[in-house]
Phi, psi and omega in degrees: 000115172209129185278317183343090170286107187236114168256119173285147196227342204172139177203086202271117171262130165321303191223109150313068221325153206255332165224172188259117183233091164280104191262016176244008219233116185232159180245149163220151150294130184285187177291316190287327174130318196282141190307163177203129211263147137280098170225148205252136165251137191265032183308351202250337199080034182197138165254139199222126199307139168312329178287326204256001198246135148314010159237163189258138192204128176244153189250121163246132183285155173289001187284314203284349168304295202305262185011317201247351203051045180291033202261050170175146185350297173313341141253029181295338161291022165287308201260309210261088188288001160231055176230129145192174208235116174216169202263138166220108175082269192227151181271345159277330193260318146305018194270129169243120186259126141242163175236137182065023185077358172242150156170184192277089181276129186196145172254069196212111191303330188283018159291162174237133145352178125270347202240094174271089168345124187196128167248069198057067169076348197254109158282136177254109240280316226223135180320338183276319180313315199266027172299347188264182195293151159275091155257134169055067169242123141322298181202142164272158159204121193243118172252139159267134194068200199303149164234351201280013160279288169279358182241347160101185184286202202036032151233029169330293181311296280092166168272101182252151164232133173244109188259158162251153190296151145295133173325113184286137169271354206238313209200150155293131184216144165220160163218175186195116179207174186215102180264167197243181149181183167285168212034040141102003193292112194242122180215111165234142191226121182199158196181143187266135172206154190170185192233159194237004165177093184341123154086331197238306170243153186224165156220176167187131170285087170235153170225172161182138200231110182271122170223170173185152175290184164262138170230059166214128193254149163239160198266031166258339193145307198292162212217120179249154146085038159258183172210143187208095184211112181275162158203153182208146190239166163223120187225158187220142197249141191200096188284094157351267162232226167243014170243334256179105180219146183226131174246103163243137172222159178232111187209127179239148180219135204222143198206134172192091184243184212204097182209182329246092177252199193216153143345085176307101185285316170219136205265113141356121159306313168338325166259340151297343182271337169104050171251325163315308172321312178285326171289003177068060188252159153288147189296341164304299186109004186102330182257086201284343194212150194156154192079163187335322153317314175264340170319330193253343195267318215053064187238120158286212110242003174312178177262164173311114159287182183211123195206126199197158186212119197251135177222138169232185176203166170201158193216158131216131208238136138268116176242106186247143185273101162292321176192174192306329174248027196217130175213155187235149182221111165249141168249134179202127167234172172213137185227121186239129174256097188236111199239150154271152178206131177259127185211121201249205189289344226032354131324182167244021166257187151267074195257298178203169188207122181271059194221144199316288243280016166251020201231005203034082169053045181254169211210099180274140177169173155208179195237153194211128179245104175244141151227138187213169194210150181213133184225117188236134155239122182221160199201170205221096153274084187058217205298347210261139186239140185217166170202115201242150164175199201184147184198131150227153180217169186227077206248131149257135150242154191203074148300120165233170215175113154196151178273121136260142184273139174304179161272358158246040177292310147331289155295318116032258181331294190315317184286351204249329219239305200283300214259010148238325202261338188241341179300308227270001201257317183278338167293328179273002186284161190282000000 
């Protein structure tokens, strides 16, 4: 169910980047002289015209993100209507991405998507990793349906691939811009680009910092669904030869928001018969606000959750031309992914609590070590396009997880199980 109101009131660029380089976008002239847009994708692992790939996919430019106000995944269904993404329980741990209505649900990290995630080509095992802001992005590409000939498993649903610009060799470029919106919404973005020896070496700089209030308030106080999130990328571009290029990116990201709680919709028969009350509870049961009335208020009762996540990553790509129809690519990465998460009852009482100091001082999260590696060769023979290649990979996982029972977990019990579903049946039995 999502409730979420977000308005943007402004969007402004500061500074205007000093040159433009549309590098997915080529003009060519028709026989009458009118342009005719090109855009080139990489659905195939080669770019290639949009017109030309056997699959169905759509490309979207960072011009048509900005455009639509699009900046993370989670609204990519503005532009893409058979992409989508929702939250259960937690956003790191919980995320279901689909495409066509299909992908993988589970709240269990040793799941794999259906929907497979690529970050300048470099797959990402788990949806939450790909939880941050779209910065200094070049092009989305969300491919439909099977993908597991060229992008490997767990892309039974599709594919998104998300590529980022690249380091300009030639001219200094900046950019900077900032939006405003309700509840308190602050999104800034900005990144540096240039060259450190014309023509041979580049570099690019980019950050960007999100915060927002929450807009489900709880009647203990805590406040859900807010964002308070950096990120920052570093790439260094590196001209070989004329045959020959190394791309190393670096990018870390930290998140420490408040999710996921929820809405009571309909309140236990339990608290008109009065067994909180006989169980020695408040006669509410923890639940002061619920039915329709909170729903349009957006009012929980929970205690404040907690929920973050820190990641850093690092790639590196080769790309060597061997011959005039023939190239070679190697990739190879490493990404370590770590989250925490706080959870309480949905109630205002104490029944249990998902946090160190009831769980005896465990910490629920897990941490994740991916390493991965790729060697692709593709060439071109009269009509036939061909490709060989080898992928390996490497994942620890390291779940921890605990629970602690409140101090009113008992009673709890008593009013719901002894004094509403079992007292009043044994008291009437003969």
């Amino acid at each position: 169910m999502n409730i979420k109101k977000l308005y943007h009131y402004c969007a402004c660029a500061l500074f205007p980047a000093i040159t433009w380089l549309p590098t997915t976008v080529v003009q060519a002239q028709s026989a009458e002289g009118a342009a005719i847009e090109e855009i080139l994708v990489s659905a195939t692992r080669r770019q290639e015209s949009l017109q030309d790939v056997p699959v169905a996919v759509t490309a979207l430019s960072a011009e048509a993100l900005d455009r639509a106000g699009v900046i993370d995944l989670r609204s990519l269904d503005t532009l893409v209507t058979s992409f989508n993404m929702q939250t259960s329980q937690t956003e790191t741990e919980g995320v279901v991405l689909r495409v066509r209505g299909v992908g993988t649900t589970g709240n269990n990290i040793g799941l794999e998507s259906a929907v497979g995630i690529f970050l300048d080509d470099v797959y990402l095992s788990r949806p939450g990793v790909a939880l941050g802001d779209l910065m200094d992005v070049e092009q989305v590409e969300v491919l439909r349906g099977p993908q597991g000939t060229l992008f490997g498993r767990n892309t039974s649903a599709g594919a998104i691939s998300i590529r980022t610009k690249r380091p300009n060799l030639n001219e200094n470029e900046f950019f900077a811009n900032l939006t405003a919106g309700n509840y308190d919404a602050q999104n800034l973005q900005a990144g540096i680009s240039g060259p450190i020896v014309e023509d041979t070496l580049g570099y690019r700089l980019s950050l960007a910092r999100r915060v927002q209030d929450g807009y489900m308030n709880s009647t203990s106080g805590g406040e859900s669904y807010t964002r308070d999130r950096y990120s920052l990328r570093g790439q260094l571009l590196w001209n070989i030869s004329d045959t020959m290029d190394l791309r190393i990116i670096g990018d870390f990201a930290e998140t420490e928001e408040q999710c996921c709680d929820a809405v009571v919709l309909l309140e236990t028969q339990a608290r008109a018969a009065g067994s909180y009350v006989a169980a020695g509870l408040p006669a509410d049961g923890g639940v002061r606000q619920f039915g329709d009335g909170a729903l349009d208020d957006i009012i929980s009762n929970a205690a404040q959750f907690e929920n973050g996540f820190d990641q850093a990553g690092l790639s590196a790509e080769l790309n060597w031309e061997l011959s005039e129809n023939t190239d070679l690519t190697w990739l190879s990465s490493f990404r370590q992914y770590d989250t925490y998460t706080e959870q309480y009852d949905y109630v205002d009482i104490d029944i249990y609590r998902v946090d160190p100091p009831a769980a005896n001082g465990i910490e629920a999260g897990f941490d994740i070590d991916t390493w991965t590696s790729e060697l692709r060769l593709t060439g071109d023979s009269g009509r036939l396009s061909w490709m060989v290649g080898a992928y390996i990979s490497d994942e620890d996982i390291h779940n921890r997880g605990g629970l602690g029972i409140g101090n009113d977990f008992t009673a709890n019990m008593d009013a719901m199980l002894w004094r509403f579903a079992f007292g009043p049946v044994l008291s009437a039995a003969p």
